[in-house]
Amino acid sequence: MSRKLPPLKALRAFEAAARHLSFTQAAAELNVTQAAISHQVKLLEEHLGIQLFRRLNRRLVLTEAGQIYLPVLRDAFDRIAAGTSQLFKDDDSGPLTVSVLPSLAAKWLLPRMSRFRDRHPDIDVMISANNKLVDFSDDSVEMAIRYGAGTYPGLQVDLLLSDEVFPVCSPALLKGPNPLKAPEDLRHYTLLHDEVSRHDESPDWRNWLRAAQVSGIDCTRGPGFSDSSMVIEAAAAGQGVALAHRWLAAADLESGRVVQPFGPSVPSKFAYYIVCPPALAERRRVRLFREWLLEEAQKTGAEPEDWR
């Protein structure tokens, strides 16, 4: 619906002058000159075709129309002020809800959450693990961690973790009759596929084999998994060789559940990003959780890169 409104600057000048019944006091409140207030009120009266003030013996008096118009504008400005304050209100009445991809939640975020709780015991965090895009206008979610190219119009975006992929497998596959020693040895093993990577432009087995300069291996064979953490679990169970995202495999590599038998590591075009509406970014709990995430990411970047 199209709204035909008078000039907002003129409305603001009239509301202040009508409330004080003084152009001088209105000018002081709005930090402009008395002449500017008088000019804006005159513009509004001309726009409406109605006289809003009478000037009697140096006194300012509202006309009947002005008396009708003042409470309408006062209510409108009060509502705007209240709505603006609500955007920035630090509401600690409930948990901070964060939407995170299930794989990153399970493999990277949840093992670290005790450190956030120790630092900020007064902030409860609700992790919503799903792959759905968040509608911040209709959802209770205040922040999300997403995997993509970093283009999220209208949102505040912080790079959390860059990404790369490389093969991982059970340590048992490094022994036996056909030990994994070089990329060419993959022909003897089942390839495990991350179905998410097949759809998000992350490097898949075809890309990786090309980067490793290996040919003659059917990169389409082998089972697929709908979640990136599941493909790592299948690799740890000895079911084949997975192409793993660096930060999803980091804990399992460090513990020795899986190993990286050989390179190369292929950079991904995508990365993990923290996203939230700018209006929510300075809420205390949102700000503190974002700062903690970025601190953890910096620590993560210092973890060992060679787990072979």
PDB file of C-alpha atoms in Angstrom:
ATOM      1  CA  MET A   1       0.000   0.000   0.000  1.00  0.00           C
ATOM      2  CA  SER A   2       1.393   3.399  -0.997  1.00  0.00           C
ATOM      3  CA  ARG A   3       1.621   5.919   1.861  1.00  0.00           C
ATOM      4  CA  LYS A   4       1.457   9.631   1.018  1.00  0.00           C
ATOM      5  CA  LEU A   5       3.095  11.311   3.984  1.00  0.00           C
ATOM      6  CA  PRO A   6       3.981  14.944   4.597  1.00  0.00           C
ATOM      7  CA  PRO A   7       7.720  15.727   4.814  1.00  0.00           C
ATOM      8  CA  LEU A   8       9.030  13.904   7.876  1.00  0.00           C
ATOM      9  CA  LYS A   9      11.355  16.753   8.843  1.00  0.00           C
ATOM     10  CA  ALA A  10       8.376  19.093   8.906  1.00  0.00           C
ATOM     11  CA  LEU A  11       6.335  16.646  10.981  1.00  0.00           C
ATOM     12  CA  ARG A  12       9.151  16.385  13.506  1.00  0.00           C
ATOM     13  CA  ALA A  13       9.448  20.177  13.744  1.00  0.00           C
ATOM     14  CA  PHE A  14       5.695  20.611  14.259  1.00  0.00           C
ATOM     15  CA  GLU A  15       5.495  17.856  16.897  1.00  0.00           C
ATOM     16  CA  ALA A  16       8.317  19.408  18.927  1.00  0.00           C
ATOM     17  CA  ALA A  17       6.936  22.945  18.597  1.00  0.00           C
ATOM     18  CA  ALA A  18       3.396  21.836  19.449  1.00  0.00           C
ATOM     19  CA  ARG A  19       4.572  19.872  22.478  1.00  0.00           C
ATOM     20  CA  HIS A  20       6.531  22.855  23.846  1.00  0.00           C
ATOM     21  CA  LEU A  21       4.240  25.527  22.383  1.00  0.00           C
ATOM     22  CA  SER A  22       7.507  27.249  21.543  1.00  0.00           C
ATOM     23  CA  PHE A  23       9.624  27.448  18.398  1.00  0.00           C
ATOM     24  CA  THR A  24      12.620  28.376  20.553  1.00  0.00           C
ATOM     25  CA  GLN A  25      12.402  25.267  22.760  1.00  0.00           C
ATOM     26  CA  ALA A  26      11.699  23.057  19.744  1.00  0.00           C
ATOM     27  CA  ALA A  27      14.811  24.443  18.055  1.00  0.00           C
ATOM     28  CA  ALA A  28      16.914  23.692  21.131  1.00  0.00           C
ATOM     29  CA  GLU A  29      15.576  20.110  21.312  1.00  0.00           C
ATOM     30  CA  LEU A  30      16.254  19.387  17.647  1.00  0.00           C
ATOM     31  CA  ASN A  31      19.534  21.326  17.597  1.00  0.00           C
ATOM     32  CA  VAL A  32      18.473  23.662  14.777  1.00  0.00           C
ATOM     33  CA  THR A  33      17.649  27.361  14.563  1.00  0.00           C
ATOM     34  CA  GLN A  34      14.301  28.903  15.461  1.00  0.00           C
ATOM     35  CA  ALA A  35      14.022  30.061  11.861  1.00  0.00           C
ATOM     36  CA  ALA A  36      14.410  26.460  10.664  1.00  0.00           C
ATOM     37  CA  ILE A  37      11.540  25.325  12.898  1.00  0.00           C
ATOM     38  CA  SER A  38       9.345  28.177  11.655  1.00  0.00           C
ATOM     39  CA  HIS A  39      10.211  27.319   8.055  1.00  0.00           C
ATOM     40  CA  GLN A  40       9.387  23.622   8.490  1.00  0.00           C
ATOM     41  CA  VAL A  41       6.064  24.359  10.198  1.00  0.00           C
ATOM     42  CA  LYS A  42       5.130  26.732   7.375  1.00  0.00           C
ATOM     43  CA  LEU A  43       5.991  24.028   4.817  1.00  0.00           C
ATOM     44  CA  LEU A  44       3.769  21.556   6.669  1.00  0.00           C
ATOM     45  CA  GLU A  45       0.849  24.001   6.827  1.00  0.00           C
ATOM     46  CA  GLU A  46       1.205  24.680   3.097  1.00  0.00           C
ATOM     47  CA  HIS A  47       1.405  20.956   2.366  1.00  0.00           C
ATOM     48  CA  LEU A  48      -1.754  20.239   4.387  1.00  0.00           C
ATOM     49  CA  GLY A  49      -3.554  23.429   3.421  1.00  0.00           C
ATOM     50  CA  ILE A  50      -4.431  23.873   7.091  1.00  0.00           C
ATOM     51  CA  GLN A  51      -3.268  26.333   9.739  1.00  0.00           C
ATOM     52  CA  LEU A  52      -1.820  24.498  12.728  1.00  0.00           C
ATOM     53  CA  PHE A  53      -0.736  27.415  14.962  1.00  0.00           C
ATOM     54  CA  ARG A  54      -2.072  30.826  15.910  1.00  0.00           C
ATOM     55  CA  ARG A  55       0.334  33.449  17.152  1.00  0.00           C
ATOM     56  CA  LEU A  56      -1.310  35.573  19.846  1.00  0.00           C
ATOM     57  CA  ASN A  57       0.666  38.310  21.592  1.00  0.00           C
ATOM     58  CA  ARG A  58       3.943  36.395  21.237  1.00  0.00           C
ATOM     59  CA  ARG A  59       2.200  33.250  22.435  1.00  0.00           C
ATOM     60  CA  LEU A  60       1.936  30.111  20.312  1.00  0.00           C
ATOM     61  CA  VAL A  61      -1.497  28.460  20.355  1.00  0.00           C
ATOM     62  CA  LEU A  62      -2.611  25.325  18.532  1.00  0.00           C
ATOM     63  CA  THR A  63      -5.590  25.613  16.242  1.00  0.00           C
ATOM     64  CA  GLU A  64      -8.292  22.954  16.458  1.00  0.00           C
ATOM     65  CA  ALA A  65      -6.577  21.101  13.598  1.00  0.00           C
ATOM     66  CA  GLY A  66      -3.246  21.322  15.415  1.00  0.00           C
ATOM     67  CA  GLN A  67      -4.808  19.922  18.593  1.00  0.00           C
ATOM     68  CA  ILE A  68      -6.133  16.941  16.616  1.00  0.00           C
ATOM     69  CA  TYR A  69      -2.838  16.388  14.788  1.00  0.00           C
ATOM     70  CA  LEU A  70      -0.451  16.575  17.788  1.00  0.00           C
ATOM     71  CA  PRO A  71      -1.523  13.374  19.642  1.00  0.00           C
ATOM     72  CA  VAL A  72      -1.478  11.446  16.355  1.00  0.00           C
ATOM     73  CA  LEU A  73       2.120  12.473  15.658  1.00  0.00           C
ATOM     74  CA  ARG A  74       3.198  12.048  19.275  1.00  0.00           C
ATOM     75  CA  ASP A  75       1.881   8.477  19.267  1.00  0.00           C
ATOM     76  CA  ALA A  76       3.577   7.757  15.922  1.00  0.00           C
ATOM     77  CA  PHE A  77       6.967   9.072  17.088  1.00  0.00           C
ATOM     78  CA  ASP A  78       6.629   7.226  20.409  1.00  0.00           C
ATOM     79  CA  ARG A  79       5.976   3.986  18.531  1.00  0.00           C
ATOM     80  CA  ILE A  80       8.972   4.552  16.256  1.00  0.00           C
ATOM     81  CA  ALA A  81      11.195   5.255  19.267  1.00  0.00           C
ATOM     82  CA  ALA A  82       9.921   2.174  21.104  1.00  0.00           C
ATOM     83  CA  GLY A  83      10.388  -0.018  18.049  1.00  0.00           C
ATOM     84  CA  THR A  84      13.921   1.271  17.528  1.00  0.00           C
ATOM     85  CA  SER A  85      14.790   0.630  21.154  1.00  0.00           C
ATOM     86  CA  GLN A  86      13.410  -2.898  20.869  1.00  0.00           C
ATOM     87  CA  LEU A  87      15.815  -3.634  18.018  1.00  0.00           C
ATOM     88  CA  PHE A  88      18.769  -2.937  20.269  1.00  0.00           C
ATOM     89  CA  LYS A  89      17.305  -4.226  23.505  1.00  0.00           C
ATOM     90  CA  ASP A  90      19.617  -6.690  25.250  1.00  0.00           C
ATOM     91  CA  ASP A  91      16.984  -9.299  26.037  1.00  0.00           C
ATOM     92  CA  ASP A  92      18.489 -11.872  28.402  1.00  0.00           C
ATOM     93  CA  SER A  93      15.157 -13.458  29.259  1.00  0.00           C
ATOM     94  CA  GLY A  94      15.834 -16.584  27.189  1.00  0.00           C
ATOM     95  CA  PRO A  95      18.636 -18.544  25.552  1.00  0.00           C
ATOM     96  CA  LEU A  96      20.684 -17.339  22.607  1.00  0.00           C
ATOM     97  CA  THR A  97      19.543 -19.485  19.683  1.00  0.00           C
ATOM     98  CA  VAL A  98      22.204 -20.232  17.089  1.00  0.00           C
ATOM     99  CA  SER A  99      21.542 -22.123  13.854  1.00  0.00           C
ATOM    100  CA  VAL A 100      24.493 -24.321  12.872  1.00  0.00           C
ATOM    101  CA  LEU A 101      25.045 -26.977  10.225  1.00  0.00           C
ATOM    102  CA  PRO A 102      24.758 -30.402  11.931  1.00  0.00           C
ATOM    103  CA  SER A 103      28.225 -31.496  10.804  1.00  0.00           C
ATOM    104  CA  LEU A 104      29.976 -28.382  12.152  1.00  0.00           C
ATOM    105  CA  ALA A 105      27.923 -28.523  15.349  1.00  0.00           C
ATOM    106  CA  ALA A 106      28.909 -32.127  16.038  1.00  0.00           C
ATOM    107  CA  LYS A 107      32.537 -32.039  14.965  1.00  0.00           C
ATOM    108  CA  TRP A 108      33.732 -28.513  15.790  1.00  0.00           C
ATOM    109  CA  LEU A 109      31.347 -26.416  17.887  1.00  0.00           C
ATOM    110  CA  LEU A 110      29.924 -28.730  20.564  1.00  0.00           C
ATOM    111  CA  PRO A 111      33.311 -30.025  21.809  1.00  0.00           C
ATOM    112  CA  ARG A 112      34.264 -26.391  22.510  1.00  0.00           C
ATOM    113  CA  MET A 113      31.040 -25.163  24.116  1.00  0.00           C
ATOM    114  CA  SER A 114      32.168 -25.866  27.681  1.00  0.00           C
ATOM    115  CA  ARG A 115      34.773 -23.125  27.276  1.00  0.00           C
ATOM    116  CA  PHE A 116      32.052 -20.596  26.439  1.00  0.00           C
ATOM    117  CA  ARG A 117      29.930 -21.730  29.397  1.00  0.00           C
ATOM    118  CA  ASP A 118      32.898 -21.374  31.727  1.00  0.00           C
ATOM    119  CA  ARG A 119      33.533 -17.832  30.511  1.00  0.00           C
ATOM    120  CA  HIS A 120      29.890 -16.685  30.387  1.00  0.00           C
ATOM    121  CA  PRO A 121      27.844 -18.879  32.749  1.00  0.00           C
ATOM    122  CA  ASP A 122      24.962 -16.372  32.634  1.00  0.00           C
ATOM    123  CA  ILE A 123      24.364 -16.942  28.884  1.00  0.00           C
ATOM    124  CA  ASP A 124      22.467 -20.064  27.855  1.00  0.00           C
ATOM    125  CA  VAL A 125      22.989 -21.128  24.236  1.00  0.00           C
ATOM    126  CA  MET A 126      20.463 -23.158  22.251  1.00  0.00           C
ATOM    127  CA  ILE A 127      22.108 -24.908  19.290  1.00  0.00           C
ATOM    128  CA  SER A 128      19.666 -25.485  16.439  1.00  0.00           C
ATOM    129  CA  ALA A 129      21.444 -27.993  14.175  1.00  0.00           C
ATOM    130  CA  ASN A 130      19.896 -27.945  10.705  1.00  0.00           C
ATOM    131  CA  ASN A 131      20.635 -27.175   7.073  1.00  0.00           C
ATOM    132  CA  LYS A 132      17.708 -24.782   6.574  1.00  0.00           C
ATOM    133  CA  LEU A 133      18.241 -21.189   5.585  1.00  0.00           C
ATOM    134  CA  VAL A 134      17.248 -18.941   8.477  1.00  0.00           C
ATOM    135  CA  ASP A 135      14.513 -16.334   8.104  1.00  0.00           C
ATOM    136  CA  PHE A 136      15.631 -13.901  10.786  1.00  0.00           C
ATOM    137  CA  SER A 137      12.400 -11.880  10.429  1.00  0.00           C
ATOM    138  CA  ASP A 138      10.175 -14.788  11.442  1.00  0.00           C
ATOM    139  CA  ASP A 139      12.473 -17.007  13.484  1.00  0.00           C
ATOM    140  CA  SER A 140      13.719 -16.817  17.036  1.00  0.00           C
ATOM    141  CA  VAL A 141      17.245 -17.516  15.761  1.00  0.00           C
ATOM    142  CA  GLU A 142      19.576 -14.570  16.415  1.00  0.00           C
ATOM    143  CA  MET A 143      22.732 -15.898  14.770  1.00  0.00           C
ATOM    144  CA  ALA A 144      23.724 -18.596  12.276  1.00  0.00           C
ATOM    145  CA  ILE A 145      26.901 -20.293  11.076  1.00  0.00           C
ATOM    146  CA  ARG A 146      26.647 -21.121   7.409  1.00  0.00           C
ATOM    147  CA  TYR A 147      28.845 -22.700   4.744  1.00  0.00           C
ATOM    148  CA  GLY A 148      28.970 -20.720   1.533  1.00  0.00           C
ATOM    149  CA  ALA A 149      30.599 -18.000  -0.519  1.00  0.00           C
ATOM    150  CA  GLY A 150      30.047 -15.283   2.109  1.00  0.00           C
ATOM    151  CA  THR A 151      27.387 -13.405   0.157  1.00  0.00           C
ATOM    152  CA  TYR A 152      24.497 -12.798   2.544  1.00  0.00           C
ATOM    153  CA  PRO A 153      22.798  -9.483   1.631  1.00  0.00           C
ATOM    154  CA  GLY A 154      21.460  -7.428   4.511  1.00  0.00           C
ATOM    155  CA  LEU A 155      23.329  -9.400   7.186  1.00  0.00           C
ATOM    156  CA  GLN A 156      26.508  -8.809   9.146  1.00  0.00           C
ATOM    157  CA  VAL A 157      29.002 -11.410   7.948  1.00  0.00           C
ATOM    158  CA  ASP A 158      32.229 -12.599   9.651  1.00  0.00           C
ATOM    159  CA  LEU A 159      34.561 -15.195   8.161  1.00  0.00           C
ATOM    160  CA  LEU A 160      34.889 -17.976  10.733  1.00  0.00           C
ATOM    161  CA  LEU A 161      36.902 -20.760   9.077  1.00  0.00           C
ATOM    162  CA  SER A 162      38.369 -21.163   5.612  1.00  0.00           C
ATOM    163  CA  ASP A 163      38.133 -24.686   4.234  1.00  0.00           C
ATOM    164  CA  GLU A 164      40.001 -27.351   2.307  1.00  0.00           C
ATOM    165  CA  VAL A 165      39.427 -31.053   1.644  1.00  0.00           C
ATOM    166  CA  PHE A 166      41.732 -34.104   1.681  1.00  0.00           C
ATOM    167  CA  PRO A 167      41.440 -37.893   2.012  1.00  0.00           C
ATOM    168  CA  VAL A 168      41.031 -39.533   5.422  1.00  0.00           C
ATOM    169  CA  CYS A 169      40.736 -43.170   6.390  1.00  0.00           C
ATOM    170  CA  SER A 170      41.070 -45.609   9.272  1.00  0.00           C
ATOM    171  CA  PRO A 171      44.686 -46.222  10.357  1.00  0.00           C
ATOM    172  CA  ALA A 172      44.031 -49.885   9.556  1.00  0.00           C
ATOM    173  CA  LEU A 173      44.017 -49.070   5.839  1.00  0.00           C
ATOM    174  CA  LEU A 174      47.674 -48.077   6.000  1.00  0.00           C
ATOM    175  CA  LYS A 175      48.518 -51.756   6.580  1.00  0.00           C
ATOM    176  CA  GLY A 176      47.504 -55.018   4.974  1.00  0.00           C
ATOM    177  CA  PRO A 177      47.908 -56.435   1.460  1.00  0.00           C
ATOM    178  CA  ASN A 178      47.108 -53.124  -0.307  1.00  0.00           C
ATOM    179  CA  PRO A 179      48.314 -50.389   2.054  1.00  0.00           C
ATOM    180  CA  LEU A 180      47.379 -46.800   1.225  1.00  0.00           C
ATOM    181  CA  LYS A 181      50.669 -45.099   0.448  1.00  0.00           C
ATOM    182  CA  ALA A 182      49.937 -43.000  -2.650  1.00  0.00           C
ATOM    183  CA  PRO A 183      46.827 -41.613  -4.388  1.00  0.00           C
ATOM    184  CA  GLU A 184      47.055 -44.382  -7.014  1.00  0.00           C
ATOM    185  CA  ASP A 185      46.312 -46.935  -4.271  1.00  0.00           C
ATOM    186  CA  LEU A 186      42.745 -45.602  -4.009  1.00  0.00           C
ATOM    187  CA  ARG A 187      41.792 -47.970  -6.854  1.00  0.00           C
ATOM    188  CA  HIS A 188      41.800 -50.797  -4.266  1.00  0.00           C
ATOM    189  CA  TYR A 189      39.407 -49.068  -1.869  1.00  0.00           C
ATOM    190  CA  THR A 190      35.825 -47.857  -1.665  1.00  0.00           C
ATOM    191  CA  LEU A 191      35.405 -44.088  -2.107  1.00  0.00           C
ATOM    192  CA  LEU A 192      33.022 -42.509   0.405  1.00  0.00           C
ATOM    193  CA  HIS A 193      31.077 -39.497  -0.854  1.00  0.00           C
ATOM    194  CA  ASP A 194      29.892 -36.394   0.957  1.00  0.00           C
ATOM    195  CA  GLU A 195      26.619 -35.688  -0.854  1.00  0.00           C
ATOM    196  CA  VAL A 196      26.538 -32.138   0.542  1.00  0.00           C
ATOM    197  CA  SER A 197      29.811 -31.340  -1.251  1.00  0.00           C
ATOM    198  CA  ARG A 198      28.384 -32.574  -4.532  1.00  0.00           C
ATOM    199  CA  HIS A 199      25.835 -29.763  -4.414  1.00  0.00           C
ATOM    200  CA  ASP A 200      27.711 -26.837  -2.848  1.00  0.00           C
ATOM    201  CA  GLU A 201      30.665 -26.530  -5.249  1.00  0.00           C
ATOM    202  CA  SER A 202      33.128 -27.890  -2.697  1.00  0.00           C
ATOM    203  CA  PRO A 203      35.836 -30.114  -4.213  1.00  0.00           C
ATOM    204  CA  ASP A 204      34.589 -33.679  -4.689  1.00  0.00           C
ATOM    205  CA  TRP A 205      36.502 -36.843  -5.625  1.00  0.00           C
ATOM    206  CA  ARG A 206      36.584 -35.853  -9.297  1.00  0.00           C
ATOM    207  CA  ASN A 207      38.229 -32.524  -8.436  1.00  0.00           C
ATOM    208  CA  TRP A 208      40.589 -34.083  -5.945  1.00  0.00           C
ATOM    209  CA  LEU A 209      41.803 -36.838  -8.302  1.00  0.00           C
ATOM    210  CA  ARG A 210      42.413 -34.205 -10.944  1.00  0.00           C
ATOM    211  CA  ALA A 211      44.458 -32.139  -8.472  1.00  0.00           C
ATOM    212  CA  ALA A 212      46.397 -35.290  -7.484  1.00  0.00           C
ATOM    213  CA  GLN A 213      47.011 -36.014 -11.173  1.00  0.00           C
ATOM    214  CA  VAL A 214      45.537 -39.489 -10.844  1.00  0.00           C
ATOM    215  CA  SER A 215      43.571 -41.124 -13.658  1.00  0.00           C
ATOM    216  CA  GLY A 216      41.920 -44.482 -14.214  1.00  0.00           C
ATOM    217  CA  ILE A 217      39.870 -44.435 -10.996  1.00  0.00           C
ATOM    218  CA  ASP A 218      36.080 -44.423 -11.212  1.00  0.00           C
ATOM    219  CA  CYS A 219      35.228 -41.484  -8.935  1.00  0.00           C
ATOM    220  CA  THR A 220      31.469 -42.159  -9.138  1.00  0.00           C
ATOM    221  CA  ARG A 221      31.582 -45.482  -7.288  1.00  0.00           C
ATOM    222  CA  GLY A 222      30.939 -45.850  -3.577  1.00  0.00           C
ATOM    223  CA  PRO A 223      28.213 -44.905  -1.079  1.00  0.00           C
ATOM    224  CA  GLY A 224      27.107 -41.346  -0.329  1.00  0.00           C
ATOM    225  CA  PHE A 225      26.137 -39.638   2.919  1.00  0.00           C
ATOM    226  CA  SER A 226      23.776 -36.703   3.434  1.00  0.00           C
ATOM    227  CA  ASP A 227      25.811 -35.216   6.288  1.00  0.00           C
ATOM    228  CA  SER A 228      29.519 -34.372   6.234  1.00  0.00           C
ATOM    229  CA  SER A 229      30.154 -35.813   9.697  1.00  0.00           C
ATOM    230  CA  MET A 230      28.665 -39.182   8.690  1.00  0.00           C
ATOM    231  CA  VAL A 231      31.203 -39.675   5.911  1.00  0.00           C
ATOM    232  CA  ILE A 232      34.029 -39.208   8.449  1.00  0.00           C
ATOM    233  CA  GLU A 233      32.398 -41.750  10.777  1.00  0.00           C
ATOM    234  CA  ALA A 234      32.202 -44.245   7.905  1.00  0.00           C
ATOM    235  CA  ALA A 235      35.894 -43.698   7.191  1.00  0.00           C
ATOM    236  CA  ALA A 236      36.784 -44.199  10.875  1.00  0.00           C
ATOM    237  CA  ALA A 237      34.856 -47.486  10.781  1.00  0.00           C
ATOM    238  CA  GLY A 238      37.081 -48.704   7.950  1.00  0.00           C
ATOM    239  CA  GLN A 239      34.344 -48.653   5.320  1.00  0.00           C
ATOM    240  CA  GLY A 240      36.492 -46.792   2.789  1.00  0.00           C
ATOM    241  CA  VAL A 241      38.297 -43.509   2.144  1.00  0.00           C
ATOM    242  CA  ALA A 242      36.484 -40.213   2.651  1.00  0.00           C
ATOM    243  CA  LEU A 243      37.197 -36.778   1.272  1.00  0.00           C
ATOM    244  CA  ALA A 244      36.919 -34.727   4.454  1.00  0.00           C
ATOM    245  CA  HIS A 245      36.559 -31.027   5.212  1.00  0.00           C
ATOM    246  CA  ARG A 246      39.512 -29.877   7.284  1.00  0.00           C
ATOM    247  CA  TRP A 247      37.744 -28.594  10.404  1.00  0.00           C
ATOM    248  CA  LEU A 248      35.185 -31.382  10.477  1.00  0.00           C
ATOM    249  CA  ALA A 249      37.967 -33.969  10.528  1.00  0.00           C
ATOM    250  CA  ALA A 250      40.357 -32.093  12.833  1.00  0.00           C
ATOM    251  CA  ALA A 251      39.343 -33.704  16.144  1.00  0.00           C
ATOM    252  CA  ASP A 252      39.279 -37.226  14.696  1.00  0.00           C
ATOM    253  CA  LEU A 253      42.693 -36.675  13.108  1.00  0.00           C
ATOM    254  CA  GLU A 254      44.129 -35.407  16.358  1.00  0.00           C
ATOM    255  CA  SER A 255      42.734 -38.379  18.298  1.00  0.00           C
ATOM    256  CA  GLY A 256      43.976 -40.854  15.681  1.00  0.00           C
ATOM    257  CA  ARG A 257      40.526 -42.224  14.787  1.00  0.00           C
ATOM    258  CA  VAL A 258      41.318 -41.320  11.198  1.00  0.00           C
ATOM    259  CA  VAL A 259      44.518 -40.381   9.396  1.00  0.00           C
ATOM    260  CA  GLN A 260      45.361 -38.388   6.305  1.00  0.00           C
ATOM    261  CA  PRO A 261      47.240 -40.977   4.205  1.00  0.00           C
ATOM    262  CA  PHE A 262      48.561 -38.485   1.650  1.00  0.00           C
ATOM    263  CA  GLY A 263      47.893 -35.134  -0.031  1.00  0.00           C
ATOM    264  CA  PRO A 264      47.124 -32.931  -1.710  1.00  0.00           C
ATOM    265  CA  SER A 265      44.767 -30.698   0.253  1.00  0.00           C
ATOM    266  CA  VAL A 266      42.462 -28.894  -2.166  1.00  0.00           C
ATOM    267  CA  PRO A 267      41.129 -25.442  -1.113  1.00  0.00           C
ATOM    268  CA  SER A 268      37.366 -24.964  -1.226  1.00  0.00           C
ATOM    269  CA  LYS A 269      35.654 -21.932  -2.750  1.00  0.00           C
ATOM    270  CA  PHE A 270      33.343 -21.975   0.249  1.00  0.00           C
ATOM    271  CA  ALA A 271      34.006 -21.259   3.937  1.00  0.00           C
ATOM    272  CA  TYR A 272      32.171 -21.084   7.264  1.00  0.00           C
ATOM    273  CA  TYR A 273      30.659 -17.684   8.088  1.00  0.00           C
ATOM    274  CA  ILE A 274      28.930 -16.177  11.109  1.00  0.00           C
ATOM    275  CA  VAL A 275      25.831 -14.265   9.990  1.00  0.00           C
ATOM    276  CA  CYS A 276      23.303 -12.198  11.921  1.00  0.00           C
ATOM    277  CA  PRO A 277      21.063  -9.152  11.355  1.00  0.00           C
ATOM    278  CA  PRO A 278      22.964  -5.890  11.985  1.00  0.00           C
ATOM    279  CA  ALA A 279      20.224  -4.822  14.427  1.00  0.00           C
ATOM    280  CA  LEU A 280      21.023  -7.836  16.630  1.00  0.00           C
ATOM    281  CA  ALA A 281      24.804  -7.760  16.308  1.00  0.00           C
ATOM    282  CA  GLU A 282      25.352  -5.543  19.354  1.00  0.00           C
ATOM    283  CA  ARG A 283      23.099  -7.460  21.723  1.00  0.00           C
ATOM    284  CA  ARG A 284      25.396  -8.456  24.554  1.00  0.00           C
ATOM    285  CA  ARG A 285      24.908 -12.206  24.221  1.00  0.00           C
ATOM    286  CA  VAL A 286      25.177 -12.114  20.410  1.00  0.00           C
ATOM    287  CA  ARG A 287      28.309  -9.970  20.523  1.00  0.00           C
ATOM    288  CA  LEU A 288      29.998 -12.107  23.183  1.00  0.00           C
ATOM    289  CA  PHE A 289      29.241 -15.382  21.404  1.00  0.00           C
ATOM    290  CA  ARG A 290      30.478 -14.005  18.070  1.00  0.00           C
ATOM    291  CA  GLU A 291      33.697 -12.764  19.689  1.00  0.00           C
ATOM    292  CA  TRP A 292      34.212 -16.159  21.344  1.00  0.00           C
ATOM    293  CA  LEU A 293      33.630 -18.010  18.055  1.00  0.00           C
ATOM    294  CA  LEU A 294      36.215 -15.872  16.285  1.00  0.00           C
ATOM    295  CA  GLU A 295      38.682 -16.443  19.133  1.00  0.00           C
ATOM    296  CA  GLU A 296      38.146 -20.209  18.901  1.00  0.00           C
ATOM    297  CA  ALA A 297      38.633 -20.068  15.138  1.00  0.00           C
ATOM    298  CA  GLN A 298      41.943 -18.291  15.624  1.00  0.00           C
ATOM    299  CA  LYS A 299      43.046 -21.038  18.034  1.00  0.00           C
ATOM    300  CA  THR A 300      41.859 -23.655  15.555  1.00  0.00           C
ATOM    301  CA  GLY A 301      44.066 -22.149  12.879  1.00  0.00           C
ATOM    302  CA  ALA A 302      47.067 -22.809  15.090  1.00  0.00           C
ATOM    303  CA  GLU A 303      46.315 -26.523  15.470  1.00  0.00           C
ATOM    304  CA  PRO A 304      48.634 -29.060  13.762  1.00  0.00           C
ATOM    305  CA  GLU A 305      48.211 -29.297   9.999  1.00  0.00           C
ATOM    306  CA  ASP A 306      50.024 -32.616   9.503  1.00  0.00           C
ATOM    307  CA  TRP A 307      48.161 -35.509  11.122  1.00  0.00           C
ATOM    308  CA  ARG A 308      49.665 -38.269   8.984  1.00  0.00           C
TER     309      ARG A 308
END
